[in-house]
Short mmCIF file of C-alpha atoms in Angstrom, two decimals:
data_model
loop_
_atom_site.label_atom_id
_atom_site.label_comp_id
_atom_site.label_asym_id
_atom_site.label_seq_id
_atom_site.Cartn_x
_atom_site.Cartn_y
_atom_site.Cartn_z
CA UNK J 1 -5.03 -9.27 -41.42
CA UNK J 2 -4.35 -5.51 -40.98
CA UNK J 3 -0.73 -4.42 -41.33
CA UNK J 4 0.12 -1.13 -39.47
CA UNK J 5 3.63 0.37 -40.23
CA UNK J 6 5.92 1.49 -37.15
CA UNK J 7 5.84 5.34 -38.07
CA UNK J 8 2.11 5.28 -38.68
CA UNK J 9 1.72 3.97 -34.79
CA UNK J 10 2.85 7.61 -33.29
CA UNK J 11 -0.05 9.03 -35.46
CA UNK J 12 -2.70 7.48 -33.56
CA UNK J 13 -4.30 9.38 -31.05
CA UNK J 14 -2.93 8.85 -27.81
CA UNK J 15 -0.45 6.85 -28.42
CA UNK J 16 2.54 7.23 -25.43
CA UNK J 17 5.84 9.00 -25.66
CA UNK J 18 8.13 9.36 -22.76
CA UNK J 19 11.60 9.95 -21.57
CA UNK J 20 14.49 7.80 -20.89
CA UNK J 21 14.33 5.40 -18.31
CA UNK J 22 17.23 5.64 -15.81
CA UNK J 23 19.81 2.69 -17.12
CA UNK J 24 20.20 -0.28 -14.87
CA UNK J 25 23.09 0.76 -13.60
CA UNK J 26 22.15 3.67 -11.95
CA UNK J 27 18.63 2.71 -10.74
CA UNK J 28 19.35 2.49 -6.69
CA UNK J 29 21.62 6.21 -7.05
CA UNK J 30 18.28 7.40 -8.97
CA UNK J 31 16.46 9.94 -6.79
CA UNK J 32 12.76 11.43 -7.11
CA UNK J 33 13.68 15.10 -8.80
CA UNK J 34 14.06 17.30 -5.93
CA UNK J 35 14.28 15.04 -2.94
CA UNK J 36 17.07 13.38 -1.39
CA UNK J 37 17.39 9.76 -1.47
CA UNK J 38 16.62 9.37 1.75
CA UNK J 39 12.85 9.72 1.20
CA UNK J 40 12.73 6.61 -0.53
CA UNK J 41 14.24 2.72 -0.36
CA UNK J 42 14.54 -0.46 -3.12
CA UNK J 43 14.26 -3.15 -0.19
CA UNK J 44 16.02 -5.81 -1.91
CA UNK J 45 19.35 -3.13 -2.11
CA UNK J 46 21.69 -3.86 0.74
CA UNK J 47 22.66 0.07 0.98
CA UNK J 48 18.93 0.93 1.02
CA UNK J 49 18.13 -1.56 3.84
CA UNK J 50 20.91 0.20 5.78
CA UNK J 51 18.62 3.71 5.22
CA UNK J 52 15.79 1.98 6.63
CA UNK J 53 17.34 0.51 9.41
CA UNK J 54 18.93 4.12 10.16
CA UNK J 55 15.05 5.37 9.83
CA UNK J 56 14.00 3.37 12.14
CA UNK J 57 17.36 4.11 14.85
CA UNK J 58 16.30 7.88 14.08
CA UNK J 59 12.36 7.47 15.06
CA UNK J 60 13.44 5.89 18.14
CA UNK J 61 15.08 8.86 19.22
CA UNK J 62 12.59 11.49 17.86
CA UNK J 63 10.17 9.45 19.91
CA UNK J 64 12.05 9.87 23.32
CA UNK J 65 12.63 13.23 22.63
CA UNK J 66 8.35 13.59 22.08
CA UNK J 67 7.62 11.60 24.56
CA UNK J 68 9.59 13.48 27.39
CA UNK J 69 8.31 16.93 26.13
CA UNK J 70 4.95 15.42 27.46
CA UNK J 71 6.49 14.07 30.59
CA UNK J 72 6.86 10.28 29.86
CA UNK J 73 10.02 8.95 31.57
CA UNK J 74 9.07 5.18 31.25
CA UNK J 75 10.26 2.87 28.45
CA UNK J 76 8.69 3.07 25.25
CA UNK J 77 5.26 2.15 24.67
CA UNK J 78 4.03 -0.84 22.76
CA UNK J 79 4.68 -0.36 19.21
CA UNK J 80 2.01 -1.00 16.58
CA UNK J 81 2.50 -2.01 13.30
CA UNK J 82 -0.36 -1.86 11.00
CA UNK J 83 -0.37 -2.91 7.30
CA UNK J 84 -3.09 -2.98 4.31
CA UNK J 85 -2.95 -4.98 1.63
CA UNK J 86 -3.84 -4.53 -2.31
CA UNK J 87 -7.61 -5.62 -3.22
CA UNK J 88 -8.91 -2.91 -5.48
CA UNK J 89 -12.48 -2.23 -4.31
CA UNK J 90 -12.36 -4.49 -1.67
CA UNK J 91 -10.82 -1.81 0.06
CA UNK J 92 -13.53 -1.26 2.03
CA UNK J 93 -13.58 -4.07 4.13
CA UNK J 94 -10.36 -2.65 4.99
CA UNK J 95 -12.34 1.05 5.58
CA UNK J 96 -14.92 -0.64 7.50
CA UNK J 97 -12.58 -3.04 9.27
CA UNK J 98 -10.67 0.43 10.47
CA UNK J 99 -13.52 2.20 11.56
CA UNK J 100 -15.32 -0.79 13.31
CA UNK J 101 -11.83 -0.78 15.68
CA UNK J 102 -12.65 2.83 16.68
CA UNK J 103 -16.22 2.41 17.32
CA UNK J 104 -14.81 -1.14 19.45
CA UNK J 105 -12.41 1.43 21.32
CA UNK J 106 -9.25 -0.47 21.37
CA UNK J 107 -7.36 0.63 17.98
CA UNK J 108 -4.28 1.72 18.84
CA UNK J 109 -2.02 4.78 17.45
CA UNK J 110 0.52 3.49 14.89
CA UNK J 111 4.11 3.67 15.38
CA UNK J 112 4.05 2.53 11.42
CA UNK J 113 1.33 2.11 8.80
CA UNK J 114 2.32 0.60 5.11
CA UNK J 115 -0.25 0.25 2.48
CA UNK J 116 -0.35 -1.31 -1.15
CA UNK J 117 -2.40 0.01 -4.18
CA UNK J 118 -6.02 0.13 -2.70
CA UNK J 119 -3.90 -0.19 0.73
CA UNK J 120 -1.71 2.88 -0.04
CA UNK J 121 -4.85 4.91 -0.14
CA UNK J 122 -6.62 3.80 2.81
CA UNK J 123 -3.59 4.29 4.44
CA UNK J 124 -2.99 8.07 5.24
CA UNK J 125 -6.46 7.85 6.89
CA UNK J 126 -5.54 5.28 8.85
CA UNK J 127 -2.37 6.74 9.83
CA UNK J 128 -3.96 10.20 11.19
CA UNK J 129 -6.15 8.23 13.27
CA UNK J 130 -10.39 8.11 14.17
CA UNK J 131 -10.43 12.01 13.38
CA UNK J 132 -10.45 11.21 9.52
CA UNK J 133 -12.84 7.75 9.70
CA UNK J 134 -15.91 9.48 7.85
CA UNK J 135 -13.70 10.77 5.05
CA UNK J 136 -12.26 7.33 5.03
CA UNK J 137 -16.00 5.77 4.57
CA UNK J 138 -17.08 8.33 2.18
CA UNK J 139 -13.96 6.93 -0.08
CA UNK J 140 -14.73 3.39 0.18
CA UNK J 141 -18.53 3.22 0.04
CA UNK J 142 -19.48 6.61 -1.90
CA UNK J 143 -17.60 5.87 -5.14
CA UNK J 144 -18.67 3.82 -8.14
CA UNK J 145 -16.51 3.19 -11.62
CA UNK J 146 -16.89 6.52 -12.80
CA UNK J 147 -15.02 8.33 -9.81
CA UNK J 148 -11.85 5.79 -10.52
CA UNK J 149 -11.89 5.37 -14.46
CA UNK J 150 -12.73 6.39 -17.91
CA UNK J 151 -13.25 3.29 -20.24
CA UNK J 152 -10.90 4.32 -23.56
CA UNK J 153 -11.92 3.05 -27.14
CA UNK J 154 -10.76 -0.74 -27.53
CA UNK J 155 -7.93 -0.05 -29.77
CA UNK J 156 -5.76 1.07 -26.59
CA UNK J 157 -5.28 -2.05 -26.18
CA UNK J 158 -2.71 -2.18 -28.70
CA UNK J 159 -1.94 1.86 -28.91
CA UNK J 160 -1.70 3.55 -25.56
CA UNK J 161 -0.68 2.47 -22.25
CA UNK J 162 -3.62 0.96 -20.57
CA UNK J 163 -6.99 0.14 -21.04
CA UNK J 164 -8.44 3.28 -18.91
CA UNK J 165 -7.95 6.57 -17.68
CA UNK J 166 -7.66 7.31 -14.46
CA UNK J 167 -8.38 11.20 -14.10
CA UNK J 168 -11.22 10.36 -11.74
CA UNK J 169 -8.97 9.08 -9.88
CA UNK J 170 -6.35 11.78 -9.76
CA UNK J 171 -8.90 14.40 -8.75
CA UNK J 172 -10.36 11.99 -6.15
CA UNK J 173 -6.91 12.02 -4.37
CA UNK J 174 -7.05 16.18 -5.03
CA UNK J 175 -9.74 16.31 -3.25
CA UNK J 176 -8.78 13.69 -0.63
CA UNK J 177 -5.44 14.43 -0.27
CA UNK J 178 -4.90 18.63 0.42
CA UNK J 179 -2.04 20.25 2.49
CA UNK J 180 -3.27 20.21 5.84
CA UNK J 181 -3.63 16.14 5.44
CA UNK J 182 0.15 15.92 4.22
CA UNK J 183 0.74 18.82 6.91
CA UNK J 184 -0.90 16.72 9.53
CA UNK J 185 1.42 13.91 8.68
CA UNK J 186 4.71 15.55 8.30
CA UNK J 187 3.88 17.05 12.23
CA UNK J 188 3.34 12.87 13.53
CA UNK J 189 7.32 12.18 11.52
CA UNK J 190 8.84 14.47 14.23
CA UNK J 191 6.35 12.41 16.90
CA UNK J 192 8.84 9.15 15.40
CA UNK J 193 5.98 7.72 13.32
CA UNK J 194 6.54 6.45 10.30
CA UNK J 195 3.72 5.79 7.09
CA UNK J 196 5.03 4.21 4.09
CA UNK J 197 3.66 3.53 0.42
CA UNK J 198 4.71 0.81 -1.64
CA UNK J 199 5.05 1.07 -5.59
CA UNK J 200 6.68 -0.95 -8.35
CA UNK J 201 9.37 0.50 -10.78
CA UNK J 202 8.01 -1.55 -13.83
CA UNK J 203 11.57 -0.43 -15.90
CA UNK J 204 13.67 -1.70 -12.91
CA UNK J 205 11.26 -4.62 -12.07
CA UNK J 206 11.84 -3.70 -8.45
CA UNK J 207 9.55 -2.89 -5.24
CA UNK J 208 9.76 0.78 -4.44
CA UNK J 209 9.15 1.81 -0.49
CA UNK J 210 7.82 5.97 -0.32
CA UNK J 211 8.72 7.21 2.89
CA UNK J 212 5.47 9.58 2.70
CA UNK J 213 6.21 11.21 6.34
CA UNK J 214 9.50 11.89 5.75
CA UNK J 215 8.33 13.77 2.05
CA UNK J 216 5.59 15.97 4.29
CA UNK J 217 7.93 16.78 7.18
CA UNK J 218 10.62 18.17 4.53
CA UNK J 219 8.24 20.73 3.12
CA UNK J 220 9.87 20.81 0.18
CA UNK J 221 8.03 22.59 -3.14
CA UNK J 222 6.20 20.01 -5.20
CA UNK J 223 5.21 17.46 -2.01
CA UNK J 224 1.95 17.54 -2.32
CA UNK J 225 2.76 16.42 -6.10
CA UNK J 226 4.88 13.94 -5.21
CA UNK J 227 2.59 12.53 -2.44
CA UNK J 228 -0.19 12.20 -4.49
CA UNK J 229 1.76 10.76 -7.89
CA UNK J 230 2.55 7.94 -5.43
CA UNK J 231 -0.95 7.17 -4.11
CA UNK J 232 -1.75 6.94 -8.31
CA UNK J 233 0.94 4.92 -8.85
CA UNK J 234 0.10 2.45 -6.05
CA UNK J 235 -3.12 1.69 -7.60
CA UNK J 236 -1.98 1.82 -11.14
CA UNK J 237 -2.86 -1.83 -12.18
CA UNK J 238 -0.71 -2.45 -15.43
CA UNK J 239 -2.76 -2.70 -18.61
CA UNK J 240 -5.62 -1.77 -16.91
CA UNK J 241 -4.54 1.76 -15.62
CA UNK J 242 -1.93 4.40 -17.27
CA UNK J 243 1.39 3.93 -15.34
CA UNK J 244 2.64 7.16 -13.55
CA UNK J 245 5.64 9.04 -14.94
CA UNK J 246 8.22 9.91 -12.00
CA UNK J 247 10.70 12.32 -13.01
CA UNK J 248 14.04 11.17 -11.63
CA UNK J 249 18.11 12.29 -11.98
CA UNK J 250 21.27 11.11 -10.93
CA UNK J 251 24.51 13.13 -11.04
CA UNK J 252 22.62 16.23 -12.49
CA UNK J 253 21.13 14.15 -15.22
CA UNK J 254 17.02 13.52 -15.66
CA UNK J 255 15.01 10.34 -16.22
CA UNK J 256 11.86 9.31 -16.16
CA UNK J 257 10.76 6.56 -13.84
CA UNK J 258 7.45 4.13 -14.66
CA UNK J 259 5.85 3.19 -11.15
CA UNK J 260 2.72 1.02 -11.17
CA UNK J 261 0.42 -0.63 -8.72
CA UNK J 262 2.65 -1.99 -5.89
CA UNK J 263 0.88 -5.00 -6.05
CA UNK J 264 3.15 -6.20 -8.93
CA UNK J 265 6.05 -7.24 -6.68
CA UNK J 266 4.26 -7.05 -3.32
CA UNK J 267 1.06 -7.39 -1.94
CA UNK J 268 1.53 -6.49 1.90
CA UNK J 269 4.59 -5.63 3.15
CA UNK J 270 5.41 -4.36 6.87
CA UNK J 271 9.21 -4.22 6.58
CA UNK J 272 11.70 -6.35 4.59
CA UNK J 273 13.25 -9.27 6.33
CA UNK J 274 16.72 -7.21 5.79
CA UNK J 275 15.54 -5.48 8.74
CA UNK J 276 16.68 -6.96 12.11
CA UNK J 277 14.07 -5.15 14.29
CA UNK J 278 15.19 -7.24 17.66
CA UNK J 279 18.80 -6.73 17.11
CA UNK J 280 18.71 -3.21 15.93
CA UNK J 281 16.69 -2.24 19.14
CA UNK J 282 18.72 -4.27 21.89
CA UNK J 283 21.37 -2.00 20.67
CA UNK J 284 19.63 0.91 20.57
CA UNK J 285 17.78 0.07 23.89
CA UNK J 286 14.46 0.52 22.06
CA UNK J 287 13.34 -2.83 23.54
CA UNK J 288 9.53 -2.54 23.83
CA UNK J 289 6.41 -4.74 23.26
CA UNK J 290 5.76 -5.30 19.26
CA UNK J 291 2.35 -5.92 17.36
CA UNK J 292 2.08 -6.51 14.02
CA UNK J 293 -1.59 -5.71 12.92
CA UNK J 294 -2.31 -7.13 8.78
CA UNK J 295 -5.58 -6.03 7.18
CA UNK J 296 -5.82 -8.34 3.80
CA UNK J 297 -8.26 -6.62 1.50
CA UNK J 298 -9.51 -10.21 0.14
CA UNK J 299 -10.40 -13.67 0.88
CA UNK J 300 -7.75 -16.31 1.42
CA UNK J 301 -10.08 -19.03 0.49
CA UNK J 302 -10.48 -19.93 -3.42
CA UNK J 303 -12.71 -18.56 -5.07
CA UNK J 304 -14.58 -21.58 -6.90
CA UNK J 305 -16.04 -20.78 -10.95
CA UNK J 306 -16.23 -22.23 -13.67
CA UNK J 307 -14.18 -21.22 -16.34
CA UNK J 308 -14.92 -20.34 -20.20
CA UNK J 309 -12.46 -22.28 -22.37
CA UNK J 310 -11.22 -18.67 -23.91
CA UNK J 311 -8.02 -16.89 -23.55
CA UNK J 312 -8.99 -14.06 -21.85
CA UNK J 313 -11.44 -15.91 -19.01
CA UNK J 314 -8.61 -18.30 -18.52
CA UNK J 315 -5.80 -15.52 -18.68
CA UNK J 316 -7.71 -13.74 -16.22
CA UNK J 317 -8.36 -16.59 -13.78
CA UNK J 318 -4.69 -17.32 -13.76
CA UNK J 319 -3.46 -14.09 -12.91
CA UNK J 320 -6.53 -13.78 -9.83
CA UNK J 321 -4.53 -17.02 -8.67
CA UNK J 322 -1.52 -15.91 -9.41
CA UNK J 323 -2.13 -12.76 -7.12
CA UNK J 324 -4.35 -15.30 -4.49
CA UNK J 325 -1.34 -17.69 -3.75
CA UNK J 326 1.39 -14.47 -3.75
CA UNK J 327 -0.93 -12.73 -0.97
CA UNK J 328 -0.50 -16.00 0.84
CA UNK J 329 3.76 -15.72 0.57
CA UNK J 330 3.59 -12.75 1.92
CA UNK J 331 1.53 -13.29 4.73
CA UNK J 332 3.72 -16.33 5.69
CA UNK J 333 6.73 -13.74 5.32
CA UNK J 334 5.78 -11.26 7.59
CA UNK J 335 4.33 -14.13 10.06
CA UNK J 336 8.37 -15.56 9.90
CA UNK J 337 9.90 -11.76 10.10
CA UNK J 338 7.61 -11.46 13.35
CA UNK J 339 8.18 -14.72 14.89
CA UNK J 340 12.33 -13.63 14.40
CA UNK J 341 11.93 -10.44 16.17
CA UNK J 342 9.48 -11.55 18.71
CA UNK J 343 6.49 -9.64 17.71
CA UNK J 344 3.05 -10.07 17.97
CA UNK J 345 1.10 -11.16 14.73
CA UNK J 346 -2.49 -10.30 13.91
CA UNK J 347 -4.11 -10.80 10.81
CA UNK J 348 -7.83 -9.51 9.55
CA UNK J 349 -9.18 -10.89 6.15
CA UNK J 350 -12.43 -10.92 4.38
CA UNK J 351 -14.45 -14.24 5.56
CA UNK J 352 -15.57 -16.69 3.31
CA UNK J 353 -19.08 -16.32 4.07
CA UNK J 354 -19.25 -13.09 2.35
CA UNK J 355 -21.31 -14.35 -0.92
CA UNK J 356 -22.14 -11.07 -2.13
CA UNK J 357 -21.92 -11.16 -6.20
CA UNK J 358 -19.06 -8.99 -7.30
CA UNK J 359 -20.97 -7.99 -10.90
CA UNK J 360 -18.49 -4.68 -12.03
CA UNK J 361 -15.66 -3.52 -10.70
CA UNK J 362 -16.20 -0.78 -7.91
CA UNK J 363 -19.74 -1.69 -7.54
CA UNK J 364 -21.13 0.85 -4.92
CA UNK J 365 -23.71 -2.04 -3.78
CA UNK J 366 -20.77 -4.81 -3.44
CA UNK J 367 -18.61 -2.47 -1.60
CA UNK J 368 -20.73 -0.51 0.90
CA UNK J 369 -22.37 -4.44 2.06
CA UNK J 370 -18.43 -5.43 2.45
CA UNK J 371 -17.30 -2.49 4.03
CA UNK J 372 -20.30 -3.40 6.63
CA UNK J 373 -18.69 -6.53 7.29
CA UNK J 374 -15.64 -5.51 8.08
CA UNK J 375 -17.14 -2.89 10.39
CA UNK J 376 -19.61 -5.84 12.57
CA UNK J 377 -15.97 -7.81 12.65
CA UNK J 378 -14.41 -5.04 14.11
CA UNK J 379 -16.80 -3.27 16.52
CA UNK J 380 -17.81 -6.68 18.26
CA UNK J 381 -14.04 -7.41 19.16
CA UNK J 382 -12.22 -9.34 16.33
CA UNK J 383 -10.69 -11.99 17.17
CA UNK J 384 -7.60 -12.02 15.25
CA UNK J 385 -6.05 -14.79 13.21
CA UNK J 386 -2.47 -15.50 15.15
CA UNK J 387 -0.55 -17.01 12.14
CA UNK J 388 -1.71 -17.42 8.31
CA UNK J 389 -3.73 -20.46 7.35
CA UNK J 390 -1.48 -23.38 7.17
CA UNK J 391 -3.81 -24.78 4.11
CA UNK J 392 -6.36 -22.62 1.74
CA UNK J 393 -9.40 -21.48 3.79
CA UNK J 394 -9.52 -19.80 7.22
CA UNK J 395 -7.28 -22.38 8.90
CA UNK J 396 -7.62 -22.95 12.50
CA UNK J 397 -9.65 -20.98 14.77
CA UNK J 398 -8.15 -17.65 15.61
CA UNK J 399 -7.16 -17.05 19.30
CA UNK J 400 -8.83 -14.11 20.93
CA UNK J 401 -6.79 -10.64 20.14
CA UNK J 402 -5.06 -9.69 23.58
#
């Protein structure tokens, strides 16, 4: 048994400092350091659904005002919702999915695009549209382990703050995500779209909703930063990534903010049931057709193995469940939120005939064959699931897409 005394821990190498965290109290006044709090929302915060439901009043109307500069006097348009899930590198069936609905010629613009940890990533690309699908592939089927992580020595497992570093990663997203991208999507926020990036605040224990458009239309110094801190965080699986620090202040006085992978409280989200779409736009007169579009980056079937009688194959098995069966509460969330507000639902998910051995994480082989599936699903016309599987498994047929 080795004994290791408290002050000798902050002489190992790497060990983690940091500032305070912002006191429970104060979290939902607690703004990102030189952006209003309007750039950002806690959904389960009754003031901060009120600031999404005023977003949404305020795209309306910076829609109509768009829409007449290029002499549309109609109603509004159909409104698209599209949403990616978490999935680590099954991301790109998500990729392929995306740019199999281009090559098909029916993929719509998005009024709204929300993305989760691998999600948040692919999600910028898929905001800006079919002019940024090859940059898209090039992330999802390009890439192996060493472009996301650098293994650290075992004993950061009880030292530092995860079991990795993710610098790859960071200068991936530098090289991914430049000014003209966040330029590009601060110019479609005045259009009235809206792309949003989910994190967790591990010190709060609370879902965290990024308002990315609204951050590139402000042009404020440190943005970019800001933007691309959020796409880390978002992927920043606990344990196995370093968290991302988030300098934050209320009343003049600074904190530090933990955010990791929004997969921790959410796995998909489109908007929080807080949100009375219908209601808010019959008295707005933003009535319009609705489609809600879901891309899950994984399988809703279970995935059958046998398990090692050890703590760390069963741990592991348990949480891949754990995260299986809360993908499958959040479908049947949104599916409810839709069926209130009288929107279409479509939902995309890898099929359970894809039997390709997952053997490392970020395998370039694994992903490039599933990013090919999701591209064949796509470009032949997909016909979309109309309402999550009522058991495990793919459920009933899905109805053909309208």
């Amino acid at each position: 048994m080795v004994l290791v005394s408290i002050p000798a821990l902050a002489l190992v190498p790497g060990c983690a400092t940091r500032h305070h965290a912002v006191p429970t109290e104060l979290q939902v006044k607690a703004t990102a350091v030189g952006f209003p709090d309007e750039v950002r929302y806690f959904p389960r915060d009754p003031g901060d659904i009120k600031l999404m439901e005023k977003e949404f009043v305020d795209s309306w109307e910076r829609e109509r005002t768009y829409l007449r500069s290029n002499g549309h006097t109609g109603p509004l348009p159909t409104a698209s919702y599209l949403s990616i899930s978490g999935g680590a590198d099954n991301g790109a069936y998500g990729a392929g999915f995306l740019n199999g609905w281009t090559k098909a010629g029916t993929r719509p613009e998005f009024k709204l695009v929300t993305g989760v940890s691998t999600g948040g990533l692919s999600a910028p690309f898929a905001f800006l549209g079919s002019k940024y699908d090859d940059q898209l592939k090039l992330l999802y089927t390009n890439i192996s382990e060493k472009d996301i992580l650098t293994k650290r020595r075992i004993y950061s497992l009880l030292f530092d703050d995860a079991m990795a570093d993710t610098k790859p990663l960071w200068h991936l997203i530098e090289k991914y995500i430049t000014q003209d991208m966040l330029d590009a999507i601060g110019a479609e926020y005045q259009k009235g779209r809206l792309l949003y990036i989910g994190t967790t605040n591990l010190d709060a224990q609370r879902p965290v909703v990024w308002n990315i458009t609204k951050i590139a239309a402000s042009h404020r110094p440190g943005s970019l930063e800001l933007v691309r801190k959020i796409l880390r965080a978002s992927s920043a699986i606990p344990g196995a990534f370093p968290p991302v620090m988030i300098p934050a202040e209320v009343d003049g006085r600074r904190y530090e903010e933990m955010h990791v992978d929004g997969s921790v409280t959410t796995q998909v989200f489109v908007y929080w049931s807080g949100v009375r779409l219908k209601e808010m736009a019959a008295q707005h007169g933003a009535q319009r057709e609705r489609k809600v579009y879901v891309i899950r980056n994984g399988r809703l079937d279970p995935e059958w193995s046998e398990v090692d009688r050890r703590t760390l194959s069963i741990t592991m098995k348990a949480i891949s469940g754990l995260l299986q069966y809360e993908s499958l509460g959040d479908l049947f969330r949104i599916y409810t939120v839709t069926q209130r507000d009288g929107t279409d639902f479509n939902l995309a998910f890898i099929p359970s005939s894809f039997k390709v051995p997952h053997k490392v994480e970020f395998d370039r082989v694994y992903m490039r064959q599933l990013y090919d599936v999701g591209f064949a699903q796509a470009a032949s016309g997909y016909r979309w699931a109309k309402q999550p599987p009522m058991l495990v498994g793919e459920g009933e047929q899905p109805q053909k897409s309208r």
